[in-house]
CSV table of C-alpha atoms in Angstrom, one decimal:
chain,number,residue,atom,x,y,z
A,82,MET,CA,-20.8,-1.3,-7.5
A,83,GLN,CA,-21.3,2.4,-6.8
A,84,ASN,CA,-24.7,1.5,-5.1
A,85,THR,CA,-22.6,-0.8,-2.9
A,86,LYS,CA,-20.1,1.8,-2.0
A,87,LEU,CA,-22.8,4.4,-1.3
A,88,LEU,CA,-24.7,2.0,0.9
A,89,SER,CA,-21.4,1.2,3.0
A,90,THR,CA,-20.9,4.9,3.4
A,91,THR,CA,-24.4,5.6,4.5
A,92,ILE,CA,-24.3,2.6,7.1
A,93,CYS,CA,-21.3,3.9,8.8
A,94,VAL,CA,-22.6,7.5,9.0
A,95,PHE,CA,-25.8,6.2,10.4
A,96,LEU,CA,-24.2,4.0,13.0
A,97,VAL,CA,-22.3,7.1,14.2
A,98,PHE,CA,-25.4,9.2,14.7
A,99,GLN,CA,-27.4,6.2,16.2
A,100,MET,CA,-24.7,5.9,18.9
A,101,LEU,CA,-25.0,9.6,19.4
A,102,TRP,CA,-28.8,9.3,20.2
A,103,ALA,CA,-28.7,6.0,21.8
A,104,LYS,CA,-26.1,6.5,24.4
A,105,PRO,CA,-26.9,9.9,25.9
A,106,ASP,CA,-25.3,9.0,29.3
A,107,ALA,CA,-22.0,8.1,27.7
A,108,PHE,CA,-21.4,11.8,27.4
A,109,LYS,CA,-22.0,12.9,30.9
A,110,ASP,CA,-18.2,13.0,31.5
A,111,SER,CA,-17.2,14.6,28.2
A,112,ASN,CA,-16.8,18.3,29.5
A,113,PRO,CA,-15.1,20.2,26.8
A,114,CYS,CA,-13.4,22.4,29.2
A,115,ILE,CA,-11.7,19.2,31.0
A,116,HIS,CA,-10.5,17.3,28.0
A,117,SER,CA,-9.4,20.3,25.8
A,118,TYR,CA,-5.8,20.0,27.0
A,119,HIS,CA,-5.8,16.3,27.1
A,120,LEU,CA,-4.1,15.2,24.0
A,121,GLU,CA,-4.3,11.7,23.5
A,122,ASP,CA,-3.6,11.6,19.5
A,123,PHE,CA,-6.0,8.7,19.1
A,124,PHE,CA,-5.3,6.2,16.3
A,125,ASP,CA,-2.2,8.0,15.2
A,126,PHE,CA,-1.7,5.4,12.2
A,127,CYS,CA,0.7,6.1,9.3
A,128,ASP,CA,0.2,4.9,5.7
A,129,THR,CA,2.8,6.0,3.2
A,130,CYS,CA,0.5,5.6,0.4
A,131,GLY,CA,-2.9,7.2,-1.1
A,132,CYS,CA,-4.7,4.3,-0.4
A,133,GLY,CA,-4.5,4.4,3.5
A,134,SER,CA,-7.5,5.7,5.5
A,135,SER,CA,-5.5,7.9,7.6
A,136,GLY,CA,-3.3,9.3,4.9
A,137,GLY,CA,-0.2,9.6,7.0
A,138,SER,CA,0.9,10.3,10.7
A,139,MET,CA,-1.8,12.9,11.0
A,140,GLY,CA,-3.8,10.6,13.3
A,141,TYR,CA,-7.4,9.1,13.4
A,142,GLY,CA,-8.3,11.5,16.2
A,143,THR,CA,-7.9,14.9,17.8
A,144,GLY,CA,-6.5,15.6,21.1
A,145,LEU,CA,-9.0,18.5,21.8
A,146,ASN,CA,-11.6,16.3,22.8
A,147,ASN,CA,-12.2,12.6,23.5
A,148,TYR,CA,-15.6,12.6,21.7
A,149,PHE,CA,-16.4,14.4,18.4
A,150,ILE,CA,-17.8,14.2,14.9
A,151,GLY,CA,-16.1,16.3,12.2
A,152,VAL,CA,-14.5,16.5,8.8
A,153,ARG,CA,-10.8,16.5,8.0
A,154,TYR,CA,-8.8,17.1,4.8
A,155,ILE,CA,-5.3,15.3,4.5
A,156,GLY,CA,-2.8,16.3,1.4
A,157,GLN,CA,0.4,14.5,0.8
A,158,GLN,CA,3.0,15.1,-2.1
A,159,TYR,CA,5.5,12.6,-3.2
A,160,ARG,CA,7.5,12.0,-6.2
A,161,SER,CA,8.4,8.5,-7.4
A,162,ARG,CA,10.4,7.1,-10.5
A,163,ASP,CA,8.2,6.4,-13.5
A,164,GLY,CA,10.0,3.1,-14.2
A,165,ILE,CA,12.4,0.6,-12.4
A,166,PHE,CA,15.6,2.0,-13.3
A,167,ASN,CA,17.8,4.4,-11.4
A,168,ASP,CA,17.7,6.9,-14.3
A,169,SER,CA,13.9,6.7,-14.8
A,170,PRO,CA,12.4,10.1,-14.8
A,171,TRP,CA,10.6,11.4,-11.5
A,172,ILE,CA,6.7,11.9,-11.5
A,173,THR,CA,5.1,14.2,-8.8
A,174,GLU,CA,2.1,12.5,-7.0
A,175,ASN,CA,-0.5,14.2,-4.9
A,176,PHE,CA,-2.7,12.4,-2.5
A,177,ASN,CA,-5.9,14.1,-1.3
A,178,THR,CA,-8.1,12.8,1.1
A,179,MET,CA,-11.5,14.2,2.8
A,180,GLN,CA,-12.8,12.4,5.6
A,181,VAL,CA,-15.9,12.3,7.8
A,182,TRP,CA,-14.7,11.1,11.1
A,183,GLY,CA,-15.8,10.6,14.7
A,184,ASN,CA,-14.7,9.3,18.1
A,185,VAL,CA,-17.9,8.2,20.0
A,186,PRO,CA,-18.1,6.8,23.5
A,187,ILE,CA,-19.9,3.3,23.7
A,188,THR,CA,-19.4,2.9,27.6
A,189,LYS,CA,-17.3,5.1,29.9
A,190,ARG,CA,-14.1,3.3,29.0
A,191,ALA,CA,-14.8,2.2,25.5
A,192,ILE,CA,-14.6,4.4,22.4
A,193,LEU,CA,-15.6,3.7,18.8
A,194,ASN,CA,-13.7,5.5,16.1
A,195,VAL,CA,-15.2,5.6,12.5
A,196,ILE,CA,-13.6,7.3,9.4
A,197,VAL,CA,-15.3,7.3,5.8
A,198,PRO,CA,-12.7,8.7,3.5
A,199,TYR,CA,-13.0,10.1,-0.2
A,200,GLN,CA,-9.9,10.0,-2.1
A,201,GLN,CA,-8.9,12.5,-5.0
A,202,HIS,CA,-5.5,11.6,-6.3
A,203,ASN,CA,-3.4,12.8,-9.3
A,204,ARG,CA,0.2,12.4,-10.8
A,205,VAL,CA,2.0,14.4,-13.5
A,206,LEU,CA,3.9,12.2,-15.7
A,207,PRO,CA,7.1,13.0,-17.6
A,208,ASP,CA,5.3,14.0,-20.9
A,209,GLN,CA,3.3,16.3,-18.7
A,210,THR,CA,0.2,14.3,-18.9
A,211,GLU,CA,-1.9,14.0,-15.8
A,212,GLN,CA,-3.4,10.9,-14.3
A,213,LYS,CA,-6.3,11.3,-11.9
A,214,ILE,CA,-8.1,8.8,-9.6
A,215,ASN,CA,-11.1,9.4,-7.2
A,216,GLY,CA,-13.6,7.7,-5.2
A,217,LEU,CA,-14.7,6.4,-1.9
A,218,GLY,CA,-11.7,4.9,0.0
A,219,ASP,CA,-11.4,2.2,2.5
A,220,ILE,CA,-13.7,2.7,5.8
A,221,SER,CA,-12.2,2.1,9.1
A,222,VAL,CA,-13.8,1.3,12.4
A,223,LEU,CA,-11.8,0.9,15.4
A,224,ALA,CA,-12.5,0.4,19.3
A,225,PHE,CA,-10.1,1.6,22.1
A,226,TYR,CA,-10.4,0.5,25.8
A,227,ASP,CA,-9.2,2.7,28.7
A,228,LEU,CA,-7.3,0.5,31.0
A,229,LEU,CA,-6.0,3.5,33.0
A,230,LYS,CA,-8.2,6.5,32.5
A,231,ARG,CA,-7.5,10.1,33.7
A,232,THR,CA,-9.6,11.4,36.5
A,233,PRO,CA,-9.0,15.2,36.6
A,234,ASP,CA,-9.6,16.8,39.9
A,235,SER,CA,-9.9,20.2,38.4
A,236,ILE,CA,-9.9,22.2,34.9
A,237,ILE,CA,-6.3,22.0,35.0
A,238,SER,CA,-4.8,19.1,36.8
A,239,ILE,CA,-2.5,20.0,39.7
A,240,THR,CA,-1.0,16.6,39.9
A,241,PRO,CA,0.2,14.1,37.2
A,242,GLU,CA,-2.4,12.3,35.5
A,243,HIS,CA,-1.7,9.1,33.2
A,244,TYR,CA,-3.8,7.4,30.8
A,245,PHE,CA,-3.3,4.0,28.9
A,246,GLN,CA,-5.3,2.4,26.1
A,247,ILE,CA,-5.3,-0.7,24.0
A,248,GLY,CA,-7.4,-1.0,20.9
A,249,ALA,CA,-8.0,-3.0,17.8
A,250,GLY,CA,-10.0,-2.3,14.5
A,251,VAL,CA,-10.5,-3.2,11.0
A,252,LYS,CA,-10.2,-1.6,7.6
A,253,ALA,CA,-12.9,-2.6,5.0
A,254,PRO,CA,-12.1,-2.8,1.3
A,255,THR,CA,-14.7,-0.1,0.3
A,256,GLY,CA,-12.3,1.6,-2.1
A,257,LYS,CA,-11.3,0.4,-5.5
A,258,TYR,CA,-8.0,-1.3,-6.0
A,259,ASP,CA,-6.8,-1.1,-9.7
A,260,ARG,CA,-4.0,-3.2,-10.7
A,261,ALA,CA,-3.2,-1.1,-13.9
A,262,ASN,CA,-2.3,1.9,-11.7
A,263,ASN,CA,0.8,-0.1,-10.7
A,264,THR,CA,2.0,-0.5,-14.4
A,265,GLY,CA,5.1,1.8,-14.9
A,266,SER,CA,5.7,3.6,-11.6
A,267,VAL,CA,7.3,2.0,-8.7
A,268,ASN,CA,4.7,3.4,-6.4
A,269,PRO,CA,1.9,0.9,-6.0
A,270,SER,CA,0.2,2.9,-3.7
A,271,PHE,CA,-1.4,5.2,-6.2
A,272,GLN,CA,-4.7,3.8,-5.4
A,273,VAL,CA,-8.3,4.9,-3.9
A,274,GLY,CA,-8.1,1.5,-1.8
A,275,ASN,CA,-6.0,-1.6,-1.3
A,276,GLY,CA,-8.6,-4.0,-2.0
A,277,SER,CA,-8.1,-6.1,1.1
A,278,TRP,CA,-9.4,-6.6,4.8
A,279,ASP,CA,-6.7,-5.1,7.0
A,280,TYR,CA,-6.5,-5.5,10.9
A,281,ILE,CA,-5.0,-3.1,13.5
A,282,ALA,CA,-3.7,-3.5,17.1
A,283,ALA,CA,-2.7,-0.3,18.9
A,284,MET,CA,-1.7,0.9,22.3
A,285,ASN,CA,-1.5,4.6,23.5
A,286,TYR,CA,0.2,6.0,26.8
A,287,GLY,CA,0.3,9.6,28.0
A,288,PHE,CA,0.2,12.0,30.9
A,289,THR,CA,-0.6,15.5,31.7
A,290,TYR,CA,0.5,17.9,34.3
A,291,ARG,CA,-1.1,21.2,34.7
A,292,ASN,CA,-1.3,22.5,31.2
A,293,TRP,CA,1.5,20.4,29.9
A,294,GLY,CA,1.6,16.9,28.5
A,295,ILE,CA,3.0,14.2,26.5
A,296,SER,CA,1.4,11.4,24.4
A,297,THR,CA,2.9,8.4,22.9
A,298,LEU,CA,1.6,5.5,20.7
A,299,LEU,CA,2.6,2.3,18.9
A,300,ASN,CA,0.5,0.3,16.5
A,301,TYR,CA,0.7,-2.3,13.9
A,302,THR,CA,-1.3,-3.1,10.9
A,303,PHE,CA,-1.7,-6.5,9.5
A,304,LYS,CA,-2.6,-6.3,5.8
A,305,THR,CA,-4.2,-9.4,3.8
A,306,GLU,CA,-4.2,-10.3,0.1
A,307,ASN,CA,-6.7,-8.8,-2.0
A,308,PRO,CA,-8.8,-10.6,-4.8
A,309,LYS,CA,-6.3,-9.5,-7.4
A,310,GLN,CA,-3.5,-11.6,-5.3
A,311,TYR,CA,-1.8,-8.4,-4.3
A,312,GLN,CA,-1.0,-7.7,-0.6
A,313,PHE,CA,0.5,-4.6,0.9
A,314,GLY,CA,3.3,-5.0,3.2
A,315,ASN,CA,2.3,-5.0,7.1
A,316,GLN,CA,3.2,-1.7,9.0
A,317,LEU,CA,4.6,-0.6,12.2
A,318,ASN,CA,3.9,3.0,13.5
A,319,TYR,CA,5.3,4.9,16.5
A,320,GLY,CA,5.2,8.6,17.6
A,321,ILE,CA,5.4,10.9,20.5
A,322,ASN,CA,4.0,14.4,21.0
A,323,ALA,CA,4.8,17.2,23.6
A,324,PHE,CA,2.1,19.9,24.1
A,325,LYS,CA,1.2,22.8,26.2
A,326,THR,CA,-2.2,24.6,26.3
A,327,TYR,CA,-3.0,28.2,26.6
A,328,TYR,CA,-6.3,29.5,27.8
A,329,ILE,CA,-7.5,32.9,26.6
A,330,SER,CA,-11.1,33.3,28.3
A,331,ASP,CA,-13.1,30.5,26.4
A,332,LEU,CA,-10.5,30.0,23.8
A,333,ALA,CA,-7.9,27.3,24.1
A,334,LEU,CA,-4.7,27.1,22.0
A,335,THR,CA,-2.5,24.1,22.1
A,336,PRO,CA,0.8,24.0,19.9
A,337,ILE,CA,2.1,20.7,19.7
A,338,LEU,CA,5.6,19.3,18.6
A,339,GLY,CA,6.3,15.7,17.9
A,340,ILE,CA,7.9,13.0,15.8
A,341,ALA,CA,6.6,10.0,14.3
A,342,GLY,CA,8.1,6.9,12.4
A,343,GLU,CA,6.6,4.4,10.0
A,344,HIS,CA,8.2,0.9,8.8
A,345,PHE,CA,6.5,-1.4,6.3
A,346,GLU,CA,7.4,-4.6,4.8
A,347,ALA,CA,7.6,-5.6,1.2
A,348,ASN,CA,4.4,-6.0,-0.8
A,349,LYS,CA,3.5,-9.4,-2.1
A,350,GLU,CA,2.0,-10.4,-5.6
A,351,TYR,CA,1.0,-14.0,-6.1
A,352,GLY,CA,2.8,-14.8,-2.8
A,353,ALA,CA,6.1,-13.5,-3.7
A,354,ALA,CA,7.8,-10.2,-2.6
A,355,VAL,CA,7.7,-7.4,-4.9
A,356,PRO,CA,10.9,-5.4,-5.3
A,357,ASN,CA,11.5,-1.8,-4.1
A,358,THR,CA,8.2,-1.8,-2.1
A,359,LYS,CA,9.4,-1.8,1.6
A,360,GLY,CA,10.9,1.0,3.7
A,361,SER,CA,10.8,3.5,6.4
A,362,VAL,CA,10.4,7.2,7.2
A,363,PHE,CA,11.1,9.3,10.2
A,364,LEU,CA,9.0,12.5,10.4
A,365,GLY,CA,8.9,15.8,12.3
A,366,LYS,CA,5.4,17.2,13.3
A,367,VAL,CA,4.2,20.7,14.1
A,368,SER,CA,0.6,21.1,15.0
A,369,LEU,CA,-1.7,23.9,16.3
A,370,GLU,CA,-5.2,23.0,17.6
A,371,ALA,CA,-7.9,25.5,19.1
A,372,SER,CA,-11.4,25.0,20.5
A,373,TYR,CA,-14.1,27.6,21.5
A,374,ASN,CA,-17.1,26.3,22.9
A,375,ARG,CA,-17.9,23.0,21.1
A,376,ILE,CA,-15.9,24.0,18.1
A,377,ALA,CA,-12.4,22.7,17.2
A,378,LEU,CA,-10.0,23.7,14.6
A,379,GLY,CA,-6.8,21.9,13.9
A,380,LEU,CA,-3.9,22.3,11.5
A,381,ALA,CA,-0.9,19.8,11.2
A,382,GLY,CA,2.2,19.6,9.0
A,383,MET,CA,4.9,16.9,8.8
A,384,VAL,CA,8.1,16.8,7.0
A,385,PRO,CA,10.7,13.9,6.6
A,386,ILE,CA,13.7,14.0,8.7
A,387,SER,CA,15.0,10.9,7.1
A,388,GLN,CA,13.5,8.3,4.7
A,389,GLN,CA,14.4,5.2,2.9
A,390,LEU,CA,11.2,4.4,0.7
A,391,ASN,CA,10.9,1.9,-2.1
A,392,ASN,CA,14.9,1.6,-2.3
A,393,ASN,CA,14.9,5.4,-2.7
A,394,LYS,CA,12.5,5.3,-5.6
A,395,VAL,CA,9.9,7.2,-3.7
A,396,GLU,CA,10.3,10.3,-1.9
A,397,LEU,CA,7.9,12.1,0.5
A,398,LYS,CA,7.9,16.0,0.3
A,399,HIS,CA,5.4,16.9,2.8
A,400,ARG,CA,1.9,16.1,4.6
A,401,LEU,CA,-0.7,18.6,5.7
A,402,SER,CA,-4.0,18.3,7.7
A,403,VAL,CA,-6.9,20.5,8.5
A,404,TYR,CA,-9.9,19.6,10.4
A,405,VAL,CA,-13.2,21.1,12.0
A,406,ASN,CA,-15.0,19.0,14.6
A,407,ILE,CA,-18.0,19.5,16.9
A,408,ASN,CA,-17.1,18.3,20.4
A,409,LEU,CA,-19.6,16.1,22.0
């Protein structure tokens, strides 16, 4: 099993680098100066759980550049009931994800995104003992197509520029799903992977004017039953970000303010709905992205504005993301 996971990771990373070498012409329009302020927030998928590849509304991509390869850390903290009763004690859960990720152009209008996550989660039980799980997570591969592509006339556009994208992708069950981790706690998402093939449809729209811009997104994840007859609920995600880029010589700084929402249906086991497994959360987002030459650094934080998770038996405390990319 470990050999299979290692092989899957190697194949995905190999494919990314193969495309970098095999498609040199695709990068001719990827001037970092032109795209540095164009915040498209690719693949801003949300997963209120530890087994999701994205680990929250942090996004599958960065607005600093359309095309990149890099690494990203995502940390999430929750507390959930250790049992099904309202007076069951709370336990603290920390979901930590380290990703190798990249956005690679296939053609002038098509983009391939690959994410290979490694999960390392822990939770502290009421008796102060600690449970830990770790391993390769679920690998995601997504493709977007530019129906309306921005065509800048200068480094800072002097007229409004619009873009519109549609996309689809798949999440493979390369991470381990362990039914035993669901026992006791009402949070079934304390997993390295969810064990199923999931399918994603997405849409992004945004515009920029001079060094200002707004990006919006809408996507839906169709989740299937895993071999253990457990199925995580389908999920709807949406968000909007507003930003402004400041240029200091060769350095570009972009503060971002945004909101995001997640709504997911109830999980199913043996075809029957599992109680206390559906919900929604509405989040506020603050980010700062910087680029210098071909290096991009990003920091993002998210806090819940309102939430109703698992019949109020799970609470999100906060999310944090840090990434370093090489722009292509």
